[in-house]
mmCIF file of C-alpha atoms and ligand atoms in Angstrom:
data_model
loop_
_atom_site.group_PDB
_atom_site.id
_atom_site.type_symbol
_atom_site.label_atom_id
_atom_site.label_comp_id
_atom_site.label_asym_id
_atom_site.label_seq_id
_atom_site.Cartn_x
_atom_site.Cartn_y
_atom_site.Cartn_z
ATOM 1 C CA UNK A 10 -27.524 -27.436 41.796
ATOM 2 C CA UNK A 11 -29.728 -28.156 44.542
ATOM 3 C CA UNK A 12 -32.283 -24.900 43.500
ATOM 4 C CA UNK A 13 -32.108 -26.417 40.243
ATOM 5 C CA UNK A 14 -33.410 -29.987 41.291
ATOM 6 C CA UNK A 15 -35.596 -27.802 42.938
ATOM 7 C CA UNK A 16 -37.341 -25.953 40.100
ATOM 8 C CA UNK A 17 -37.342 -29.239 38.191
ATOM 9 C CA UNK A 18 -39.459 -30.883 40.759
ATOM 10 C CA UNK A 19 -41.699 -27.883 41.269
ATOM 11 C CA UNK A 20 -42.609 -28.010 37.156
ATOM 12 C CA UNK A 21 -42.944 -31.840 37.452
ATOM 13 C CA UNK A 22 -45.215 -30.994 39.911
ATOM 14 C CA UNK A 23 -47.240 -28.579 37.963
ATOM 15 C CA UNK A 24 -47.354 -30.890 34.826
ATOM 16 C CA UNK A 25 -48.545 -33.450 36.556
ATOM 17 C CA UNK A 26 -51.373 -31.040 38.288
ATOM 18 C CA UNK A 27 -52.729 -29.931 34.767
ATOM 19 C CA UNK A 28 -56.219 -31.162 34.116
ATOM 20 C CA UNK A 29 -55.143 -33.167 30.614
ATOM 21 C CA UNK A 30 -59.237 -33.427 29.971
ATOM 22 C CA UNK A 31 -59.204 -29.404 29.376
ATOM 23 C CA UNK A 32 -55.870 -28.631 27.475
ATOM 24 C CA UNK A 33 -56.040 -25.533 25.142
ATOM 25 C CA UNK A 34 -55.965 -26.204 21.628
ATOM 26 C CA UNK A 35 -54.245 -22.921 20.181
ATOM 27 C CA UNK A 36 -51.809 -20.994 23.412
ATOM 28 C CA UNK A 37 -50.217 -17.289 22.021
ATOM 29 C CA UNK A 38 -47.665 -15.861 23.975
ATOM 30 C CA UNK A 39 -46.534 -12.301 23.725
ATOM 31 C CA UNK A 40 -42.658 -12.913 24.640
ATOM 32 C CA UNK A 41 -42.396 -9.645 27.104
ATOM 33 C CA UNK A 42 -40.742 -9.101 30.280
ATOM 34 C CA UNK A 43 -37.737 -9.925 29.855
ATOM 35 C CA UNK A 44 -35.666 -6.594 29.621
ATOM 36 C CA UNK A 45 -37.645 -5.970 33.274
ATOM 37 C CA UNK A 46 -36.820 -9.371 34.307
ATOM 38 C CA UNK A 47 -32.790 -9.171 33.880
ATOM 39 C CA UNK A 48 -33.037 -4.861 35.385
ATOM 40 C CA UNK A 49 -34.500 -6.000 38.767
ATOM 41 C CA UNK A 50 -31.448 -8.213 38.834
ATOM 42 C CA UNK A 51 -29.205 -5.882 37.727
ATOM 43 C CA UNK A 52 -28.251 -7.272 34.673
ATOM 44 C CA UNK A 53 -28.492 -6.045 31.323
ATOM 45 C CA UNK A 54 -31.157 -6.481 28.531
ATOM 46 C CA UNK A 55 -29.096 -9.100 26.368
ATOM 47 C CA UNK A 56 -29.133 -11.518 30.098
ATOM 48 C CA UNK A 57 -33.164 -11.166 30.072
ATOM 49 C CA UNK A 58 -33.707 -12.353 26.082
ATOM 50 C CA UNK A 59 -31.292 -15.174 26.699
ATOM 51 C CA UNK A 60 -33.082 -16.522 30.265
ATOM 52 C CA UNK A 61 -36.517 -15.658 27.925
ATOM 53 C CA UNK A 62 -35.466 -18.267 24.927
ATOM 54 C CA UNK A 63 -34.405 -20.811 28.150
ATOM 55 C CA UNK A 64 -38.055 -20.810 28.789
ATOM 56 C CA UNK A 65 -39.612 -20.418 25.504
ATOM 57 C CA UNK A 66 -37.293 -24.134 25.158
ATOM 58 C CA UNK A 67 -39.056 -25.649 28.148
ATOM 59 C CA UNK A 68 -42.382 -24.128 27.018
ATOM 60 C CA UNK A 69 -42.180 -25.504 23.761
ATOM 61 C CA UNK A 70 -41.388 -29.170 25.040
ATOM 62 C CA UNK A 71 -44.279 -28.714 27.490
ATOM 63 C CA UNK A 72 -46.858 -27.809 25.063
ATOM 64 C CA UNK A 73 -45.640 -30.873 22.606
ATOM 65 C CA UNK A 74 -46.005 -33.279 25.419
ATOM 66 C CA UNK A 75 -49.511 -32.178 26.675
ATOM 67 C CA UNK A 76 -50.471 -32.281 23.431
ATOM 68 C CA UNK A 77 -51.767 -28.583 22.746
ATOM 69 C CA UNK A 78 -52.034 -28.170 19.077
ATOM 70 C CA UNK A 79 -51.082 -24.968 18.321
ATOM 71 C CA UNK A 80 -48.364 -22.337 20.184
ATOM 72 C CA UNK A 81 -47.944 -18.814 18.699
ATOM 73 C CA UNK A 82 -44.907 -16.833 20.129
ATOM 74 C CA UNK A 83 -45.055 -13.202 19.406
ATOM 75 C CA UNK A 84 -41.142 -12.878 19.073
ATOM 76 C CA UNK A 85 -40.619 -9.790 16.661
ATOM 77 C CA UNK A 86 -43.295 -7.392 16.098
ATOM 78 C CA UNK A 87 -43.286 -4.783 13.400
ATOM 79 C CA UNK A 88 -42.905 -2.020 16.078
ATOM 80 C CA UNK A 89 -39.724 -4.035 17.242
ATOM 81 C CA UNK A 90 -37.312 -1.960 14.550
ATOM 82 C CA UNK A 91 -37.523 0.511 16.190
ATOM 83 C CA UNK A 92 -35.211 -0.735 19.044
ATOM 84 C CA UNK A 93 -31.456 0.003 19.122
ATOM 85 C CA UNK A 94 -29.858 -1.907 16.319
ATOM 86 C CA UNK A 95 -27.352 -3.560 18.613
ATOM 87 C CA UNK A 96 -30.758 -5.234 20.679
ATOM 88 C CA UNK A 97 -32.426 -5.979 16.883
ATOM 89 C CA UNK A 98 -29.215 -7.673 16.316
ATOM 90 C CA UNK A 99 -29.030 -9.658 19.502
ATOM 91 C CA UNK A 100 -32.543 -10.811 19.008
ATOM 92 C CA UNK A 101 -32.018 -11.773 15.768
ATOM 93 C CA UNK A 102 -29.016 -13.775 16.609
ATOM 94 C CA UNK A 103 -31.106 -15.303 19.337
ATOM 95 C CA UNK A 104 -33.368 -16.970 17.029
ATOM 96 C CA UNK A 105 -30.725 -17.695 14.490
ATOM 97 C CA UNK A 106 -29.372 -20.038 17.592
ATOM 98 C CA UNK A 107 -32.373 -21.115 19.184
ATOM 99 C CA UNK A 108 -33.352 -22.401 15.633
ATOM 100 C CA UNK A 109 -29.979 -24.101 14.569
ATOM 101 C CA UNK A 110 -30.083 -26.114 18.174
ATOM 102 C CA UNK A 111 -33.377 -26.998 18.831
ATOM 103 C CA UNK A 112 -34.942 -28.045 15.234
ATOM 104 C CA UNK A 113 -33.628 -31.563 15.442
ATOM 105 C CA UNK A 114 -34.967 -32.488 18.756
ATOM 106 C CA UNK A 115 -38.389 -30.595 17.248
ATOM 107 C CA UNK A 116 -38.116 -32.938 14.475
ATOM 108 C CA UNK A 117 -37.768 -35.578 16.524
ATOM 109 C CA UNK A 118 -40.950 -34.557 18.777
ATOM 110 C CA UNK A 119 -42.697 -34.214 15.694
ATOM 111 C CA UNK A 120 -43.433 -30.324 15.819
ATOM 112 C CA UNK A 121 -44.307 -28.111 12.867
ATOM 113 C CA UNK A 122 -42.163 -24.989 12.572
ATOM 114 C CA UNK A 123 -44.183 -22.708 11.368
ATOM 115 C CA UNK A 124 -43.820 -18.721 10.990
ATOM 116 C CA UNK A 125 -46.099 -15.901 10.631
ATOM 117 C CA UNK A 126 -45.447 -12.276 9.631
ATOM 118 C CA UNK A 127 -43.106 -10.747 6.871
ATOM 119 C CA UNK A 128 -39.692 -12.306 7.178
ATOM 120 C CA UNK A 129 -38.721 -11.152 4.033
ATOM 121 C CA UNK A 130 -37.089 -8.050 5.976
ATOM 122 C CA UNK A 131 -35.207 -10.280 8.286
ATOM 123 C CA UNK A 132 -31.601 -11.003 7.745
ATOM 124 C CA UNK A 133 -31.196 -13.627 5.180
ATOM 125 C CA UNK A 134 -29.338 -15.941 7.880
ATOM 126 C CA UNK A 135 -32.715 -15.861 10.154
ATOM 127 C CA UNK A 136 -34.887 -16.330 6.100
ATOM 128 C CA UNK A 137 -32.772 -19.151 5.634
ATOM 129 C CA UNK A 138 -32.412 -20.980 9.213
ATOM 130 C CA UNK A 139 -36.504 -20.584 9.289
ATOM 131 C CA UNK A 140 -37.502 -21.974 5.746
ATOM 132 C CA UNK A 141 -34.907 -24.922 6.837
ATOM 133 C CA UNK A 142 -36.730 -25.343 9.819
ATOM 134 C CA UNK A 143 -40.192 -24.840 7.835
ATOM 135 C CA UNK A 144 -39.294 -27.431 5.278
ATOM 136 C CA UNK A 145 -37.473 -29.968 7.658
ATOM 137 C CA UNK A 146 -40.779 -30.351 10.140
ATOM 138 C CA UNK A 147 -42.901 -29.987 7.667
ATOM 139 C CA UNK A 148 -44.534 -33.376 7.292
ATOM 140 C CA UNK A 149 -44.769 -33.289 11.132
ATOM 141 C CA UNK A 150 -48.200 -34.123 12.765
ATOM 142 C CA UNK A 151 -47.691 -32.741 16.493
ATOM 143 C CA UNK A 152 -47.433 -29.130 17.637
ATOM 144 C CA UNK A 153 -47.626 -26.314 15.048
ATOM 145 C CA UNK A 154 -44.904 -24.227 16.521
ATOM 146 C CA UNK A 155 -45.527 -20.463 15.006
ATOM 147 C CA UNK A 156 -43.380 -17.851 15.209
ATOM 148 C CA UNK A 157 -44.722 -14.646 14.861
ATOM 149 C CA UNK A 158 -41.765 -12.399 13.089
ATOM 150 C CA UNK A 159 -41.854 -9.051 12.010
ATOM 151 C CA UNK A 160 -45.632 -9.524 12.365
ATOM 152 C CA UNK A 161 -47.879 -7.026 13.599
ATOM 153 C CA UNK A 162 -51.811 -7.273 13.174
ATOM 154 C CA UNK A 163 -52.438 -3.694 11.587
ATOM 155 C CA UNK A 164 -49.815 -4.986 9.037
ATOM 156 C CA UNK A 165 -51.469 -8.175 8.378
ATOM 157 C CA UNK A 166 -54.868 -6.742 8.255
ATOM 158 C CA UNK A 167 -53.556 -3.881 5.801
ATOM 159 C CA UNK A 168 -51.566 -6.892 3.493
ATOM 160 C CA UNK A 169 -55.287 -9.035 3.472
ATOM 161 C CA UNK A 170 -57.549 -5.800 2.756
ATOM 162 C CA UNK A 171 -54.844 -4.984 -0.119
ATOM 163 C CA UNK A 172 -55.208 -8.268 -1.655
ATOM 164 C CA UNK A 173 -59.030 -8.338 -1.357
ATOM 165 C CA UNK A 174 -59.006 -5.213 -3.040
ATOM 166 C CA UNK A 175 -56.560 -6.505 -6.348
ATOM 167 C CA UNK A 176 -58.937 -9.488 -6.216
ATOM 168 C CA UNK A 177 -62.489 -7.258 -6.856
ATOM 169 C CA UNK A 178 -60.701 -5.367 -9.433
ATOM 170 C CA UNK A 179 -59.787 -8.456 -11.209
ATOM 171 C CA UNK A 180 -63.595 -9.470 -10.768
ATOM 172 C CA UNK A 181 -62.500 -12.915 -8.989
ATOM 173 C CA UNK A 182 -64.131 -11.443 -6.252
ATOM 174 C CA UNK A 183 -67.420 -9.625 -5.343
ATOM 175 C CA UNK A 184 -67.601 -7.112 -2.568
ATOM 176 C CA UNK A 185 -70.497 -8.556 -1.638
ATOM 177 C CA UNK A 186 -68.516 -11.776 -1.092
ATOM 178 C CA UNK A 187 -66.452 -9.656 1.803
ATOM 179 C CA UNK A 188 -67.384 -11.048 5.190
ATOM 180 C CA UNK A 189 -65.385 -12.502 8.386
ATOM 181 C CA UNK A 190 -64.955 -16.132 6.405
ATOM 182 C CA UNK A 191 -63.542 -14.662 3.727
ATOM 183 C CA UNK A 192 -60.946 -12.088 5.502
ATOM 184 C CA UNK A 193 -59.604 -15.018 7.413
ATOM 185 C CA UNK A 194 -58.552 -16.667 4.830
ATOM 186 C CA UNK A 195 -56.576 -13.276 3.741
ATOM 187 C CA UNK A 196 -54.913 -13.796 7.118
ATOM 188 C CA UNK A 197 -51.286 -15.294 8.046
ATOM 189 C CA UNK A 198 -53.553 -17.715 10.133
ATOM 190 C CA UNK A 199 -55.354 -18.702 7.936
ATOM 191 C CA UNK A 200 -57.006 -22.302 8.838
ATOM 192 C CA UNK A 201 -56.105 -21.973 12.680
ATOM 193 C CA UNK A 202 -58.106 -21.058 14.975
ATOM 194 C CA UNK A 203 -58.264 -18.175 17.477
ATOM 195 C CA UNK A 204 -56.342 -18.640 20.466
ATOM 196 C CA UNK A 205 -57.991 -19.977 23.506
ATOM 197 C CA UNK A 206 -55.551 -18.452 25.837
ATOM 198 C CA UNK A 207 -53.170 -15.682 25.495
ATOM 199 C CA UNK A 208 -50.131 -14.769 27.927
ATOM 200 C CA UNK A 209 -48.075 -12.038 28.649
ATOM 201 C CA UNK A 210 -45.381 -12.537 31.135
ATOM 202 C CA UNK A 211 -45.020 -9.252 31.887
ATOM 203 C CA UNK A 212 -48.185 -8.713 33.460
ATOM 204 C CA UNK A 213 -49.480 -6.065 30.718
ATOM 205 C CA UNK A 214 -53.429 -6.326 29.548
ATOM 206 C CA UNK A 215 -52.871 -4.138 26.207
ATOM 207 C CA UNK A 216 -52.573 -6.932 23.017
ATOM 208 C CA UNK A 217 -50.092 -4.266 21.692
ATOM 209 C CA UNK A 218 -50.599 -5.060 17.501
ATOM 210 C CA UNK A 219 -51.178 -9.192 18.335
ATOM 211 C CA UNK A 220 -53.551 -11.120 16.418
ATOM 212 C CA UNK A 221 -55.987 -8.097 16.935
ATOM 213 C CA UNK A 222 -59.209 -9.302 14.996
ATOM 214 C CA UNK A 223 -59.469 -13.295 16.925
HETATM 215 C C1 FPP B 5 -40.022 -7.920 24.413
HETATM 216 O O1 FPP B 5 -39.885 -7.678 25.808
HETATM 217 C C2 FPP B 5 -39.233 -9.057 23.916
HETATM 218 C C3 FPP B 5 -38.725 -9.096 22.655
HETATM 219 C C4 FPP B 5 -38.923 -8.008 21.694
HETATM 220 C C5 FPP B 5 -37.879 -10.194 22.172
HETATM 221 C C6 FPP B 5 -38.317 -11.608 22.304
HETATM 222 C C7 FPP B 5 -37.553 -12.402 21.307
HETATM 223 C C8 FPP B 5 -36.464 -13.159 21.545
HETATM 224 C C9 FPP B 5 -35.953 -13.394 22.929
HETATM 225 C C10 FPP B 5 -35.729 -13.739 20.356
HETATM 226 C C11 FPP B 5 -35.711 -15.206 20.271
HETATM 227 C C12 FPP B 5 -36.970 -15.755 19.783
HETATM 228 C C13 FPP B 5 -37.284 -17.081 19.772
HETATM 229 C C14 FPP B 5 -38.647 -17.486 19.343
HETATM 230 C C15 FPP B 5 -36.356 -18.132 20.146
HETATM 231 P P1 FPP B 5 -38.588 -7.052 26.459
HETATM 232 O O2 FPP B 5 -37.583 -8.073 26.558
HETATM 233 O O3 FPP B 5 -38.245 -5.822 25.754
HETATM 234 O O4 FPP B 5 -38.885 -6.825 27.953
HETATM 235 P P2 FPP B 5 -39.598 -5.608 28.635
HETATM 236 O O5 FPP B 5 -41.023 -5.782 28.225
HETATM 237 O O6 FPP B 5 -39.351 -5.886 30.075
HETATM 238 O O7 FPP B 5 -38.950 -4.353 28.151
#
């Protein structure tokens, strides 16, 4: 009890040190670190993903209060299948819950649940729980909250490139009309803008298949 008053003080602390006149508008977080984090304690995997989502909730709260408009978690990449189907599973589960619990008080904090990525291969509990979520916060003004699911960016790119292409065979485009402007708008993110600041708890560099053309 006392070590938590303890941590709570330290992050009151730190919210009050941020600098509210340079606040980043769009924050993407590549959710890593977690199996690491629970193995140096000598728990397993399952223990890390479930501390991860405590701080993805505290996160999310954080960024709604200091008013950054835009916070991209990188929770399920396309590469993520190929994990043991018991972990898939888990994860899936994970957001199932996170999602049922939390997308009231979102509502009531007015964030936009938002997703990006092809979640038409998710289970049809996590489809459902996240259109729900989409269509409950939808008229929402305050943080766009995206959750990047079954994304990956060589998919995305491949998906927009596709549809440019069935678009210049139909002649309602031109390639000539091809430039950066127009692939954005192919994009899952389309009409946000490039992140300002991206993080990976894990202490990696590599972007590993995020948002790889911002
Ligand atoms: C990757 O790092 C982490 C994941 C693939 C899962 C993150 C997703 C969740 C915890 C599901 C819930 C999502 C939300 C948005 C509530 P890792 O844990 O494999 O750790 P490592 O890099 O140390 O191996």
């Amino acid at each position: 009890m006392f070590f938590r008053n303890k941590i709570t003080a330290v992050k009151k602390k730190a919210v009050k040190d941020i600098d509210m006149s340079k606040i980043p508008e769009h924050i993407a977080i590549i959710m890593d670190g977690n199996g690491r984090w629970a193995k140096t304690r000598g728990m397993p995997r399952s223990f890390g993903h479930k501390a991860g989502v405590e701080t993805i909730r505290e996160i999310v709260k954080t960024c709604s209060n200091i008013g950054v408009k835009y916070l991209t978690l990188y929770a399920f990449s396309t590469e993520n299948w190929k994990r043991p189907p018991d972990e898939v599973n888990a994860l899936m589960m994970l957001l199932v819950e996170y999602l049922r619990k939390e997308v009231d008080e979102l509502h009531q904090n007015n964030v936009v649940v938002n997703f990006i990525g092809d979640i038409s291969a998710l289970p049809q509990v996590c489809q459902d729980e996240l259109t729900n979520a989409k269509n409950r916060t939808k008229q929402n003004s305050g943080l766009i909250l995206n959750l990047a699911l079954n994304y990956g960016g060589r998919d995305e790119l491949i998906k927009a490139f596709k549809t440019i292409a069935i678009e210049i065979v139909n002649r309602n485009l031109d390639v000539d009309d091809v430039n950066e402007e127009l692939i954005s708008k192919f994009l899952y993110t389309k009409g946000m803008p490039d992140p300002d600041l991206v993080i990976r708890p894990s202490g990696e560099y590599r972007l590993s298949n995020f948002l790889l053309c911002r």
